Every structure is written in C-alpha cells, then in structure tokens.
Short mmCIF file of C-alpha atoms in Angstrom, two decimals:
data_model
loop_
_atom_site.label_atom_id
_atom_site.label_comp_id
_atom_site.label_asym_id
_atom_site.label_seq_id
_atom_site.Cartn_x
_atom_site.Cartn_y
_atom_site.Cartn_z
CA MET L 295 -58.07 -28.11 137.01
CA LYS L 296 -59.05 -25.72 134.59
CA THR L 297 -57.93 -23.03 136.55
CA LEU L 298 -54.40 -24.85 137.31
CA LEU L 299 -53.79 -25.47 133.43
CA ALA L 300 -54.48 -21.87 132.58
CA MET L 301 -51.67 -20.44 135.61
CA THR L 302 -49.61 -23.30 134.45
CA SER L 303 -50.00 -21.90 130.63
CA ALA L 304 -49.80 -17.99 131.80
CA LEU L 305 -46.44 -18.67 133.51
CA ALA L 306 -44.61 -20.54 130.68
CA MET L 307 -46.03 -17.49 128.58
CA MET L 308 -44.14 -15.67 131.10
CA ALA L 309 -41.37 -17.51 131.36
CA ALA L 310 -40.65 -17.16 127.38
CA ALA L 311 -41.20 -13.38 127.47
CA ALA L 312 -38.65 -13.32 130.13
CA GLU L 313 -36.14 -15.42 127.82
CA ALA L 314 -37.15 -13.11 125.03
CA LYS L 315 -33.63 -11.70 123.65
CA THR L 316 -33.18 -7.95 122.47
CA PHE L 317 -30.27 -6.93 120.47
CA VAL L 318 -29.72 -3.52 120.52
CA TYR L 319 -27.59 -1.67 117.56
CA CYS L 320 -26.80 1.96 118.01
CA SER L 321 -26.94 2.95 114.61
CA GLU L 322 -25.18 6.18 113.46
CA ALA L 323 -28.11 7.89 111.52
CA SER L 324 -31.91 7.89 110.54
CA PRO L 325 -32.79 5.85 107.78
CA GLU L 326 -33.55 8.18 104.44
CA GLY L 327 -36.39 5.69 104.21
CA PHE L 328 -37.26 1.82 104.05
CA ASP L 329 -37.42 1.23 100.65
CA PRO L 330 -34.35 -0.11 99.39
CA ALA L 331 -34.56 0.54 96.00
CA PRO L 332 -33.37 4.38 95.87
CA TYR L 333 -31.53 5.39 98.77
CA THR L 334 -27.73 4.71 99.14
CA ALA L 335 -26.85 6.18 102.62
CA GLY L 336 -23.62 8.12 100.85
CA GLY L 337 -21.99 4.82 99.36
CA THR L 338 -23.01 2.51 102.30
CA PHE L 339 -26.45 0.70 102.18
CA ASP L 340 -28.73 1.99 104.48
CA ALA L 341 -29.10 -0.88 107.23
CA SER L 342 -32.23 0.04 108.31
CA ALA L 343 -33.62 -1.58 105.58
CA HIS L 344 -31.37 -4.89 105.30
CA PRO L 345 -33.21 -6.85 107.90
CA ILE L 346 -36.40 -6.78 106.49
CA PHE L 347 -35.79 -7.68 102.41
CA ASN L 348 -34.39 -10.42 100.34
CA ARG L 349 -32.55 -10.12 96.91
CA LEU L 350 -32.78 -13.20 94.09
CA THR L 351 -29.02 -13.30 94.96
CA GLU L 352 -27.20 -13.08 98.05
CA PHE L 353 -23.44 -12.53 99.08
CA LYS L 354 -22.18 -15.55 101.56
CA LYS L 355 -21.68 -13.99 104.99
CA GLY L 356 -18.61 -12.35 105.23
CA THR L 357 -17.85 -12.40 101.68
CA THR L 358 -18.44 -11.06 98.18
CA GLU L 359 -19.17 -14.72 97.11
CA VAL L 360 -22.61 -14.62 95.17
CA GLU L 361 -24.99 -17.64 96.62
CA PRO L 362 -28.34 -18.28 95.98
CA GLY L 363 -31.09 -15.95 97.72
CA LEU L 364 -34.67 -16.02 96.43
CA ALA L 365 -33.99 -17.83 93.42
CA GLU L 366 -32.50 -21.26 94.22
CA SER L 367 -30.76 -21.33 91.12
CA TRP L 368 -30.14 -20.14 87.65
CA ASP L 369 -29.04 -20.82 84.16
CA VAL L 370 -26.84 -18.44 81.83
CA SER L 371 -26.84 -18.63 78.14
CA ALA L 372 -23.75 -19.44 76.45
CA ASP L 373 -23.67 -15.89 74.94
CA GLY L 374 -23.86 -14.33 78.37
CA THR L 375 -27.35 -12.21 77.68
CA GLU L 376 -29.77 -14.83 79.26
CA TYR L 377 -30.22 -15.29 83.01
CA THR L 378 -33.24 -18.01 83.97
CA PHE L 379 -33.87 -17.76 87.93
CA HIS L 380 -35.70 -20.49 89.08
CA LEU L 381 -37.24 -19.35 92.26
CA ARG L 382 -37.70 -20.53 95.84
CA LYS L 383 -41.40 -21.70 96.32
CA GLY L 384 -43.05 -21.43 99.68
CA VAL L 385 -41.47 -17.78 100.87
CA LYS L 386 -43.96 -16.06 102.69
CA TRP L 387 -44.60 -12.53 102.44
CA GLN L 388 -44.71 -10.57 105.92
CA SER L 389 -48.31 -8.91 107.07
CA ASN L 390 -48.73 -5.96 108.80
CA GLU L 391 -51.83 -3.79 110.16
CA LYS L 392 -52.48 -2.59 106.66
CA PHE L 393 -52.05 -5.93 104.55
CA THR L 394 -52.27 -9.78 105.03
CA PRO L 395 -50.73 -11.35 102.09
CA THR L 396 -52.98 -13.91 99.83
CA ARG L 397 -50.14 -15.42 98.16
CA ASP L 398 -46.52 -16.11 98.40
CA PHE L 399 -43.38 -14.52 96.68
CA ASN L 400 -43.45 -15.58 92.99
CA ALA L 401 -42.25 -14.01 89.59
CA ASP L 402 -44.87 -11.07 89.70
CA ASP L 403 -42.99 -9.86 92.64
CA VAL L 404 -39.58 -9.59 90.92
CA ILE L 405 -40.86 -8.22 87.59
CA PHE L 406 -42.68 -5.51 89.55
CA SER L 407 -39.21 -4.63 91.64
CA TYR L 408 -37.15 -4.23 88.65
CA ASP L 409 -39.77 -2.68 86.44
CA ARG L 410 -40.31 0.25 88.75
CA GLN L 411 -36.83 1.36 89.05
CA GLY L 412 -36.45 1.23 85.25
CA LYS L 413 -39.38 2.44 83.60
CA ALA L 414 -39.87 6.15 83.76
CA ASP L 415 -43.87 5.87 82.94
CA HIS L 416 -44.62 3.04 85.63
CA PRO L 417 -46.72 4.17 88.11
CA TRP L 418 -44.52 3.37 91.07
CA HIS L 419 -41.37 5.17 89.37
CA GLN L 420 -42.22 8.85 91.26
CA TYR L 421 -44.31 7.23 94.08
CA ILE L 422 -42.21 9.70 96.12
CA PRO L 423 -41.92 13.29 94.24
CA GLY L 424 -38.24 13.57 93.40
CA ILE L 425 -37.32 10.19 94.15
CA THR L 426 -34.41 8.67 91.99
CA TYR L 427 -33.03 5.11 91.57
CA GLU L 428 -28.96 6.16 92.06
CA TYR L 429 -27.84 2.76 91.78
CA TYR L 430 -29.93 1.39 88.97
CA THR L 431 -29.25 4.32 86.66
CA SER L 432 -25.96 4.77 87.66
CA MET L 433 -25.35 0.97 86.83
CA ASP L 434 -26.95 1.50 83.49
CA MET L 435 -29.76 -0.92 84.25
CA PRO L 436 -32.39 0.65 81.95
CA ASN L 437 -30.33 0.31 78.84
CA LEU L 438 -28.85 -3.18 79.81
CA ILE L 439 -31.78 -5.04 81.16
CA LYS L 440 -33.82 -5.72 77.50
CA SER L 441 -36.63 -7.30 79.31
CA ILE L 442 -37.62 -9.53 81.86
CA GLU L 443 -40.13 -12.35 81.06
CA LYS L 444 -42.30 -14.37 83.49
CA ILE L 445 -41.98 -17.91 81.93
CA ASP L 446 -44.25 -19.15 84.89
CA ASP L 447 -45.08 -17.99 88.64
CA TYR L 448 -41.59 -19.34 89.74
CA THR L 449 -39.24 -19.28 86.85
CA VAL L 450 -38.37 -15.59 85.41
CA LYS L 451 -36.06 -14.96 82.18
CA PHE L 452 -33.38 -11.72 82.10
CA THR L 453 -32.44 -10.88 78.94
CA LEU L 454 -29.69 -8.45 78.30
CA SER L 455 -28.47 -5.92 75.87
CA GLN L 456 -24.76 -7.08 76.23
CA PRO L 457 -22.96 -9.52 78.21
CA GLU L 458 -22.77 -8.25 81.86
CA ALA L 459 -19.64 -10.04 83.96
CA PRO L 460 -20.62 -8.28 87.49
CA PHE L 461 -24.60 -9.17 86.78
CA LEU L 462 -24.73 -11.97 89.46
CA ALA L 463 -23.24 -9.88 91.69
CA ASN L 464 -24.94 -6.60 90.97
CA ILE L 465 -28.15 -8.15 91.57
CA ALA L 466 -27.14 -9.37 95.27
CA MET L 467 -26.69 -5.34 95.72
CA PRO L 468 -29.51 -4.12 98.47
CA PHE L 469 -31.16 -1.40 95.48
CA ALA L 470 -32.17 -5.59 93.85
CA SER L 471 -34.30 -6.29 97.01
CA ILE L 472 -37.69 -7.82 95.87
CA VAL L 473 -41.02 -6.12 97.25
CA SER L 474 -44.14 -7.36 97.15
CA LYS L 475 -46.27 -6.92 94.27
CA GLU L 476 -49.32 -7.31 95.98
CA TYR L 477 -48.72 -5.19 99.06
CA ALA L 478 -47.60 -2.09 96.28
CA ASP L 479 -51.43 -3.04 94.79
CA THR L 480 -53.43 -2.61 98.01
CA LEU L 481 -51.42 0.77 99.03
CA ALA L 482 -52.47 2.08 95.64
CA ALA L 483 -55.74 1.35 95.64
CA ALA L 484 -56.01 2.80 99.57
CA GLY L 485 -54.22 5.82 98.32
CA THR L 486 -51.27 5.17 100.60
CA MET L 487 -48.76 4.63 98.33
CA GLU L 488 -45.79 6.33 100.71
CA ASP L 489 -46.19 3.32 102.87
CA MET L 490 -43.97 1.38 100.66
CA ASN L 491 -41.32 3.80 102.39
CA ASN L 492 -42.71 4.11 105.84
CA MET L 493 -44.34 0.42 106.41
CA PRO L 494 -42.33 -1.99 104.65
CA ILE L 495 -42.40 -5.86 104.44
CA GLY L 496 -40.45 -8.25 102.54
CA THR L 497 -39.25 -11.50 102.94
CA GLY L 498 -36.13 -11.43 105.16
CA PRO L 499 -34.95 -12.92 108.83
CA PHE L 500 -36.57 -9.76 110.76
CA LYS L 501 -40.34 -7.83 110.51
CA PHE L 502 -40.67 -3.86 110.79
CA VAL L 503 -42.76 -2.90 113.88
CA ALA L 504 -42.09 0.55 114.19
CA TYR L 505 -40.13 3.81 113.80
CA GLN L 506 -39.80 6.60 116.11
CA LYS L 507 -37.78 9.30 114.02
CA ASP L 508 -34.47 10.11 114.95
CA ALA L 509 -34.58 8.02 117.82
CA VAL L 510 -35.29 4.48 117.16
CA ILE L 511 -36.40 1.47 114.83
CA ARG L 512 -37.86 -1.61 116.37
CA TYR L 513 -37.86 -5.19 114.43
CA ALA L 514 -39.26 -8.49 115.83
CA LYS L 515 -38.15 -11.91 114.48
CA ASN L 516 -39.73 -13.37 111.18
CA PRO L 517 -41.19 -16.51 111.98
CA ASP L 518 -42.10 -17.54 109.02
CA TYR L 519 -38.53 -16.72 107.31
CA TRP L 520 -37.62 -19.14 104.46
CA GLY L 521 -33.82 -19.30 106.12
CA THR L 522 -32.19 -20.04 108.96
CA PRO L 523 -34.10 -18.09 111.62
CA ALA L 524 -32.36 -15.43 113.75
CA ILE L 525 -31.31 -16.42 117.37
CA ILE L 526 -32.73 -12.74 118.94
CA ASP L 527 -36.33 -12.20 119.16
CA ASP L 528 -36.33 -8.16 118.79
CA LEU L 529 -33.63 -6.01 117.10
CA VAL L 530 -33.21 -2.24 117.75
CA PHE L 531 -31.62 0.34 116.39
CA ALA L 532 -30.75 2.93 118.67
CA ILE L 533 -30.44 6.03 116.65
CA THR L 534 -27.08 7.98 118.06
CA PRO L 535 -25.22 10.49 115.43
CA ASP L 536 -22.44 11.13 117.86
CA ALA L 537 -19.45 8.69 118.12
CA ALA L 538 -18.67 9.45 121.86
CA VAL L 539 -22.16 8.83 122.97
CA ARG L 540 -22.39 5.26 120.53
CA LEU L 541 -19.42 4.39 122.89
CA GLN L 542 -20.79 5.66 126.10
CA LYS L 543 -24.10 3.47 125.34
CA LEU L 544 -21.92 0.58 124.76
CA LYS L 545 -19.63 0.68 127.88
CA ALA L 546 -23.21 1.26 129.76
CA GLY L 547 -24.78 -1.66 127.89
CA GLU L 548 -27.51 0.22 126.49
CA CYS L 549 -26.16 -1.29 123.47
CA HIS L 550 -24.51 -4.15 122.23
CA LEU L 551 -22.89 -3.15 118.93
CA MET L 552 -22.12 -0.03 117.17
CA PRO L 553 -20.54 1.13 114.03
CA TYR L 554 -17.94 3.77 113.05
CA PRO L 555 -16.14 4.39 116.33
CA ALA L 556 -14.08 7.31 116.49
CA PRO L 557 -10.43 6.64 115.49
CA ALA L 558 -8.89 8.67 118.72
CA ASP L 559 -11.39 6.11 120.92
CA ILE L 560 -9.97 2.58 119.17
CA GLU L 561 -6.77 2.25 122.30
CA ALA L 562 -9.26 2.61 124.61
CA ILE L 563 -11.86 0.12 123.33
CA ARG L 564 -8.90 -2.50 123.05
CA ALA L 565 -8.19 -2.16 126.73
CA ASP L 566 -11.99 -2.37 127.90
CA ALA L 567 -12.50 -6.10 129.15
CA ASN L 568 -15.73 -5.65 128.83
CA LEU L 569 -15.40 -5.24 125.13
CA LYS L 570 -13.92 -7.00 122.09
CA LEU L 571 -12.95 -5.11 118.48
CA ASP L 572 -13.58 -6.70 115.19
CA GLU L 573 -11.47 -5.18 112.12
CA GLN L 574 -10.56 -5.52 108.92
CA ALA L 575 -9.34 -3.60 105.88
CA GLY L 576 -12.19 -1.55 103.95
CA LEU L 577 -13.48 -2.04 100.67
CA ASN L 578 -13.74 1.68 100.81
CA VAL L 579 -12.66 5.18 99.40
CA GLY L 580 -12.82 9.01 100.85
CA TYR L 581 -13.13 11.81 98.10
CA LEU L 582 -13.64 15.31 97.48
CA ALA L 583 -15.43 15.65 94.35
CA TYR L 584 -15.10 18.48 92.40
CA ASN L 585 -18.28 19.67 89.96
CA THR L 586 -16.46 19.15 86.68
CA THR L 587 -19.23 21.06 84.95
CA VAL L 588 -18.46 24.30 86.53
CA ALA L 589 -15.80 26.97 85.80
CA PRO L 590 -12.73 26.52 86.77
CA PHE L 591 -13.24 23.08 87.98
CA ASP L 592 -13.75 22.02 84.10
CA ASN L 593 -10.29 22.52 83.93
CA PRO L 594 -8.08 19.35 84.49
CA LYS L 595 -5.30 21.37 85.66
CA VAL L 596 -7.00 23.37 88.14
CA ARG L 597 -8.29 20.44 89.34
CA LYS L 598 -4.51 18.86 89.42
CA ALA L 599 -3.65 22.25 91.05
CA LEU L 600 -6.02 22.00 94.15
CA ASN L 601 -5.18 18.37 94.69
CA MET L 602 -1.47 19.37 95.04
CA ALA L 603 -2.49 22.13 97.59
CA ILE L 604 -4.04 19.47 100.25
CA ASN L 605 -2.06 17.90 102.33
CA LYS L 606 -3.30 14.43 102.35
CA GLN L 607 -1.11 12.66 104.27
CA ALA L 608 -1.85 15.38 107.26
CA ILE L 609 -5.77 14.37 106.75
CA VAL L 610 -5.01 10.99 107.10
CA ASP L 611 -2.69 11.84 110.37
CA ALA L 612 -5.42 14.06 111.95
CA VAL L 613 -8.75 12.68 111.31
CA PHE L 614 -7.80 8.77 110.77
CA GLN L 615 -5.34 8.80 113.63
CA GLY L 616 -3.59 6.31 111.29
CA ALA L 617 -6.45 4.00 110.76
CA ALA L 618 -6.12 4.31 106.62
CA ALA L 619 -4.12 4.34 103.94
CA PRO L 620 -3.89 7.91 101.75
CA ALA L 621 -5.85 7.04 98.60
CA LYS L 622 -4.46 7.65 95.50
CA ASN L 623 -6.86 5.41 92.95
CA PRO L 624 -11.00 5.56 93.26
CA ILE L 625 -10.64 1.75 94.21
CA PRO L 626 -8.92 0.52 97.23
CA PRO L 627 -5.88 -1.66 97.00
CA THR L 628 -7.52 -4.58 98.34
CA MET L 629 -9.51 -4.78 95.41
CA TRP L 630 -8.70 -6.67 92.38
CA SER L 631 -7.08 -4.44 89.42
CA TYR L 632 -5.61 -2.00 91.29
CA ASN L 633 -3.03 -0.20 89.66
CA ASP L 634 -0.46 0.71 92.11
CA ALA L 635 2.08 1.99 89.54
CA ILE L 636 0.46 4.95 89.59
CA GLN L 637 1.93 7.80 91.19
CA ASP L 638 -0.02 10.25 93.50
CA ASP L 639 -0.44 13.81 93.09
CA PRO L 640 2.24 15.30 95.27
CA TYR L 641 1.89 17.61 98.17
CA ASP L 642 3.90 20.84 96.54
CA PRO L 643 2.06 24.38 97.45
CA GLU L 644 4.45 26.18 95.32
CA ALA L 645 3.75 23.84 92.51
CA ALA L 646 -0.12 24.73 92.80
CA LYS L 647 0.14 28.24 93.07
CA ALA L 648 2.09 28.32 89.63
CA MET L 649 -0.32 25.61 87.84
CA LEU L 650 -3.38 27.98 88.98
CA ALA L 651 -1.75 31.00 87.54
CA GLU L 652 -0.78 29.40 84.59
CA ALA L 653 -4.66 28.61 84.15
CA GLY L 654 -5.63 32.22 84.48
CA VAL L 655 -6.95 31.56 87.99
CA THR L 656 -6.46 33.74 90.35
CA ASP L 657 -8.68 34.78 93.69
CA LEU L 658 -10.34 31.94 93.52
CA SER L 659 -13.26 31.24 95.97
CA MET L 660 -15.29 27.93 96.58
CA LYS L 661 -17.37 25.80 98.63
CA ILE L 662 -16.13 22.57 100.63
CA TRP L 663 -19.04 20.61 101.48
CA ALA L 664 -18.59 18.52 105.03
CA MET L 665 -20.82 15.72 105.77
CA PRO L 666 -22.90 15.79 108.80
CA VAL L 667 -22.54 12.11 109.69
CA GLN L 668 -19.87 9.23 109.80
CA ARG L 669 -19.11 6.77 107.18
CA PRO L 670 -16.78 4.62 107.29
CA TYR L 671 -14.62 6.42 104.54
CA MET L 672 -14.85 9.26 106.66
CA PRO L 673 -14.96 9.95 110.57
CA ASN L 674 -15.20 13.31 110.49
CA ALA L 675 -15.64 15.87 107.48
CA ARG L 676 -16.13 18.84 109.00
CA ARG L 677 -12.52 18.64 110.44
CA THR L 678 -11.02 17.40 106.93
CA ALA L 679 -12.77 20.45 105.45
CA GLU L 680 -11.41 22.68 108.04
CA LEU L 681 -7.44 21.13 106.78
CA MET L 682 -8.21 21.90 102.81
CA GLN L 683 -9.48 24.95 103.89
CA GLU L 684 -6.36 25.91 105.42
CA ASP L 685 -4.41 24.12 102.95
CA LEU L 686 -6.09 26.08 100.23
CA SER L 687 -5.52 29.17 101.90
CA LYS L 688 -2.16 29.24 101.64
CA VAL L 689 -2.26 29.17 97.71
CA GLY L 690 -4.76 31.77 97.54
CA VAL L 691 -7.90 29.69 97.44
CA THR L 692 -10.68 30.70 99.66
CA ALA L 693 -12.91 27.89 100.66
CA GLU L 694 -16.16 27.99 102.71
CA ILE L 695 -17.30 25.35 104.61
CA VAL L 696 -21.56 24.46 104.17
CA SER L 697 -23.16 21.14 105.22
CA TYR L 698 -26.72 20.37 105.12
CA GLU L 699 -28.67 17.75 107.45
CA TRP L 700 -27.46 14.27 105.77
CA GLY L 701 -30.68 13.19 103.33
CA GLU L 702 -30.73 16.76 102.15
CA TYR L 703 -26.98 16.69 101.58
CA LEU L 704 -27.01 13.67 99.55
CA GLN L 705 -29.90 15.24 97.42
CA LYS L 706 -28.71 18.50 96.66
CA SER L 707 -25.02 17.23 96.30
CA MET L 708 -26.49 15.43 93.14
CA GLU L 709 -27.93 18.65 91.15
CA ALA L 710 -26.85 19.86 88.16
CA GLY L 711 -25.11 23.41 88.58
CA ARG L 712 -23.96 22.38 92.11
CA ASP L 713 -21.79 25.11 93.70
CA GLY L 714 -18.70 23.19 95.60
CA ALA L 715 -16.51 20.29 95.86
CA VAL L 716 -18.40 17.44 97.86
CA ILE L 717 -16.75 15.41 100.50
CA LEU L 718 -18.02 11.86 99.98
CA GLY L 719 -17.19 8.31 99.83
CA TRP L 720 -18.19 4.64 99.00
CA THR L 721 -17.79 1.52 100.50
CA GLY L 722 -18.23 -1.43 98.02
CA ASP L 723 -21.19 -3.11 97.38
CA ASN L 724 -20.13 -6.79 95.60
CA GLY L 725 -16.30 -6.67 95.38
CA ASP L 726 -15.90 -5.88 91.44
CA PRO L 727 -14.27 -2.83 90.55
CA ASP L 728 -16.96 -2.07 88.23
CA ASN L 729 -19.05 -1.17 91.54
CA PHE L 730 -16.59 1.85 92.17
CA LEU L 731 -15.67 2.93 88.77
CA SER L 732 -18.69 2.58 86.48
CA VAL L 733 -21.30 3.64 89.42
CA LEU L 734 -19.30 6.70 90.69
CA LEU L 735 -17.34 8.11 87.76
CA SER L 736 -18.81 6.90 84.30
CA CYS L 737 -20.81 8.81 81.80
CA ASP L 738 -23.76 6.86 82.45
CA SER L 739 -23.62 7.70 86.26
CA ALA L 740 -23.02 11.82 85.18
CA GLY L 741 -26.38 11.87 84.41
CA GLU L 742 -29.79 13.03 86.59
CA GLY L 743 -30.27 10.25 89.23
CA GLY L 744 -26.51 9.19 88.98
CA ALA L 745 -24.08 9.02 91.86
CA ASN L 746 -21.08 10.99 89.56
CA ARG L 747 -21.04 13.50 92.27
CA ALA L 748 -18.26 15.05 89.77
CA PHE L 749 -20.65 15.03 86.86
CA TRP L 750 -17.45 14.07 84.93
CA CYS L 751 -18.08 12.31 81.80
CA ASN L 752 -15.02 11.00 79.85
CA GLU L 753 -15.56 8.98 76.91
CA ASP L 754 -12.44 7.01 76.62
CA PHE L 755 -12.64 6.18 80.48
CA SER L 756 -16.06 4.98 80.15
CA LYS L 757 -15.69 2.69 76.92
CA LEU L 758 -12.71 0.97 79.06
CA LEU L 759 -15.46 0.37 81.60
CA LYS L 760 -17.88 -1.13 79.24
CA ASP L 761 -15.38 -3.22 77.19
CA ALA L 762 -14.47 -4.60 80.69
CA LYS L 763 -18.01 -5.39 81.78
CA ILE L 764 -18.42 -7.71 78.43
CA THR L 765 -15.73 -10.11 78.92
CA ALA L 766 -15.62 -12.94 81.78
CA ASP L 767 -11.66 -13.26 81.29
CA PRO L 768 -10.21 -11.71 84.56
CA ALA L 769 -6.91 -10.61 83.33
CA GLU L 770 -8.28 -8.68 80.35
CA ARG L 771 -11.08 -6.92 82.99
CA THR L 772 -7.94 -6.34 84.82
CA ALA L 773 -5.81 -4.70 82.63
CA LEU L 774 -8.88 -2.65 81.24
CA TYR L 775 -9.15 -1.04 84.54
CA GLU L 776 -5.76 -0.35 85.17
CA GLN L 777 -5.95 1.78 82.23
CA ALA L 778 -8.89 3.34 83.35
CA GLN L 779 -7.23 4.27 86.72
CA VAL L 780 -4.38 6.03 84.69
CA ILE L 781 -7.11 8.24 83.01
CA PHE L 782 -8.70 8.95 86.45
CA LYS L 783 -5.45 10.20 87.63
CA ASP L 784 -4.71 12.32 84.93
CA GLN L 785 -7.86 14.10 84.72
CA ALA L 786 -8.61 14.45 88.14
CA PRO L 787 -11.90 14.62 88.96
CA TRP L 788 -11.79 13.87 92.74
CA PHE L 789 -9.56 14.49 95.39
CA THR L 790 -8.80 10.89 96.31
CA ILE L 791 -8.32 11.44 100.45
CA ALA L 792 -8.18 7.75 102.06
CA HIS L 793 -8.93 3.95 102.59
CA SER L 794 -10.25 3.96 105.67
CA THR L 795 -10.10 0.33 108.40
CA GLN L 796 -12.99 -0.87 109.33
CA TYR L 797 -13.91 -1.07 113.22
CA VAL L 798 -16.74 -3.11 115.47
CA PRO L 799 -16.55 -2.44 118.64
CA MET L 800 -19.31 -4.64 120.79
CA SER L 801 -19.77 -5.78 123.94
CA ASN L 802 -18.28 -9.03 125.10
CA LYS L 803 -21.45 -10.90 125.47
CA VAL L 804 -22.04 -10.82 121.60
CA SER L 805 -21.20 -14.13 119.38
CA GLY L 806 -22.22 -14.83 115.77
CA PHE L 807 -21.20 -11.49 114.61
CA VAL L 808 -19.69 -11.63 111.43
CA MET L 809 -17.63 -8.45 109.70
CA SER L 810 -18.69 -7.87 105.65
CA PRO L 811 -16.43 -6.68 103.50
CA LEU L 812 -19.05 -4.45 101.74
CA GLY L 813 -19.63 -2.77 105.22
CA ASP L 814 -22.86 -3.92 105.55
CA PHE L 815 -24.39 -4.67 109.31
CA THR L 816 -26.59 -7.66 109.63
CA PHE L 817 -27.92 -9.63 112.46
CA GLU L 818 -29.59 -12.94 112.02
CA THR L 819 -26.67 -14.75 113.66
CA VAL L 820 -25.82 -12.89 116.42
CA ASP L 821 -26.53 -14.15 120.16
CA ILE L 822 -26.11 -12.20 123.24
CA ALA L 823 -24.54 -14.44 126.39
CA GLU L 824 -26.74 -13.86 129.64
#
C-alpha cells in the first residue's frame, strides 16, 4: 500500500512538473546589473530587475496612475511637505542560497533603500566602486528629502524640503524599489556586498534564479508574493541583441514575446497568422546631446547651426520607416504641457553654413556617439549617425562615429569633458513632464551622477521646473513647462530626433500581456495557451 501511495505521489509530482508553464522573453540586451537603484539602461528601465522588486507606490498596470504598493495607504500634510506611509504587514522577503530572512518587510528596509542612495557617507553608497544613482541625483532627491523617520515598524514619515507635485509618481519608479536591509547586513558581514547586484532578492512576483552572462536570466514564480500570484511558473529572459534574430526566435517558437522589432519587419509581423502585434504611441524621445561645456558646442548658435544641417525627416523615414514622428520638443506630444506652438529648426544647410561662419567656426571635427543597442526611441543608432555624418559633411563638418559596449557607453557618456555628441533617448517613467525635463535637462542633473548628457545648465529653465514642482495646480504647471520648452528650443542643447511608436510582437498563444505607456515589460499577468 505504501509503495502504491509513493508511486501515486511521484506520478502526481511528474504531472505537475509537466504542466509547469515557462514563458520566454527575448530581451534585447544584457543587464547592467540587478540592483534597481543605479541603472537606467539609457532611459528605459532595465527590465531584468523588474520581476523581483516592489516600491512603496506602484503604477496601475497599463497606466501612469499611482496605486498602493508596499505602502497600503498614505497621508499627506496640508502643506505638501510630509508624507506618512502605512506599510503592508506580512510581506515576505525572498531567500537564496546565501540568505534566509528572519523577518518580514518593514520600515527599516524603506529607510535603508533611500539612505544608501542619498547619503554619500552611507556604507552602501559606493559598494560597487564608481557606482552612481543617476535617477536619485537627477531628480534632486538628496536635497528634496529632508528626513525619513521610522514611526514604528510599519509607519514611515518622509519630510520634504518643499512641496513636490510628482512625488508619489516619482517613488513608483524603479530606482525607488525597496531592498532588504537584513540581506544587506548579511552580505556586509560576509564580505560579499557585490552580491546585492549579482544575487538579488525582493518582494516581487518572481524570484531570481540564475544569470548566464550575455545569454539567459532565469526566474521562478514567488510562492510567497503578497499580491496576485503570477500565472506562469518560470520566466526566462533569452538575451538576443539582434532584432532580426529575436524575430526568428519568435517565429520558431523559441520565445513568446520580444521587444523593439525592426521597423522594416512590422508589416511582415502583422501578416503572420501565428503572431500578434500590440502597439501604442510611445512616451519617449530620441535625441543627440551636445556637450555644451566644450567649445564650440558651448555656443547656442553653433548648436542651432548643426541642428539645421541635419535632415530630420530623412532619419525618420530611413531609420524609423514611418513608425515615429519628428521631435521638436524634449517631451512627446502625448504628454500634457507639450508646447505645440514651438517651431522646429528647419533643415537648411545653406543657413547652417552661414551661421557657422558667423560664429567663427571652420573645419570643425566632432564625434557622434552611436548606441550599440536598440531602444524604443532609437531602432538603429549606427544608421542614424551615418545619416547625420553625411549631412554634416555638406556644411564642412567632419564627424567621426564612435561606439562602446552598452554599459560602458552609458558610463562614459556621463563623464565631464566628454568628446562628442551622444545619441540617446528617454522613455517616461511616470507620465509627468518633470521626469523628462528635470531628469534630462536641469542644472541639478548636469553634475556628476546626473542624466543630463548635454551638461546643460540654464538657470532660467531650471527655475521654471522648480516652480512647476511646488504647485499642484495643473494649469500653472502646464504654463511653466510650456515656457521651459521655449528656452530649450532657443538654446538647443539637443538635436531632437523622434518620438517613436512602441510595438510588441508576441505569439498568438500569449494572453494577459499589458503594454505600459512607460515602456515596462512585466509578466505576472501573462499566460500561454497550450
């Protein structure tokens, strides 16, 4: 009888294993790391950390609307400078081979997660040499957050130096993910602090299992997840940098979903009966950022001349193949406060030549940095750079195209005194204009550790942004951001390229995937038909 029971149990286990669902996502690049705080992946959150972590507030799926996350509720003071968060109880930390938690998520984890980014003398601030907290710095969080106070194990009060209209949306962003203080303490005691970035644990719907560099990331369903559990059992990121190879894998059934298809493949994907294609207007911008601290690019007239020398529509047609709109502003037209009255710089090579001569610039040589990977805002940076190079040669400017491995590209492009203009872009993180304008272009973000690749600091522009953040009046904020866009266009720290349409091809066996206006790829709601 015991033998029969054992056989029955074994058969049941085998049947359950056979029914386990594995979802394969053909991701486009290797992760910079698995710590959610320091990495931006070039203006698009690195999806590799997303399944593992949660934040105090979250974005409602498929929207930019804020909803409760690890904080189940919050109170805001009348003057908008105090936020008291009431934390969820019973939220379990994940475990791994080096760590078994002895307690649930609590206020200590919240304070640790923010302090390590904001305090330069914190023992975890530089646990990886040279690490920067680009989002935290660019959003001026070190100055904004005056204090974080533990009221009790499940109540935390943030005191701000001034009102901050987008604060709840800002802390729903990935950089504000909550990590375990107990895990950090365990790693520090063992002398293996780097494992915070290599062997992450969180409170999210999936657990990290393993990473094979430049090849595959494996996750498993978190059985202790505090929210609605994931439908699939195993999640695999098959790292596939080439868009054509990603599509081949998708068609062959080797993966279920892929990001960033080549624009030339869109119609073929539509015509494939085994695939389906989700699409929406992208909350993004692609740009070429000049180093405005280095001559002659410190002269707005020179930057304007270069902008007028480049045929933007030709780039949109050749690189994006119609799946984008030419960009004239640093925020997309789908975002509130977009200033449509602004006139774009015309394509006028003769006027550009005259402006360069007027500025005393002759025989100019420059570098154009071309990203080595695809992003929603830039399907082919190398081809874009080649078109720019050709256009600039017609006005007497010699451009050399350079590139680096993706992580190195992002790091080097932030170095002061950088030689060359950088092709990059941004996908919105929270649906607020501040997330583009302050993060990418303010004086606060122009210094070390910021995301302002133009190193552009215009005090009038930055004051408008600060004024817009301290008022909750939408009409007043809109007017201020519209004025800021006028200054941006006049000063031209960027050549704005395009706002692209976002496409997500997937197997027609996939259900439950929800596109995010913020460019996130999340998989806890997906299912696969047999």
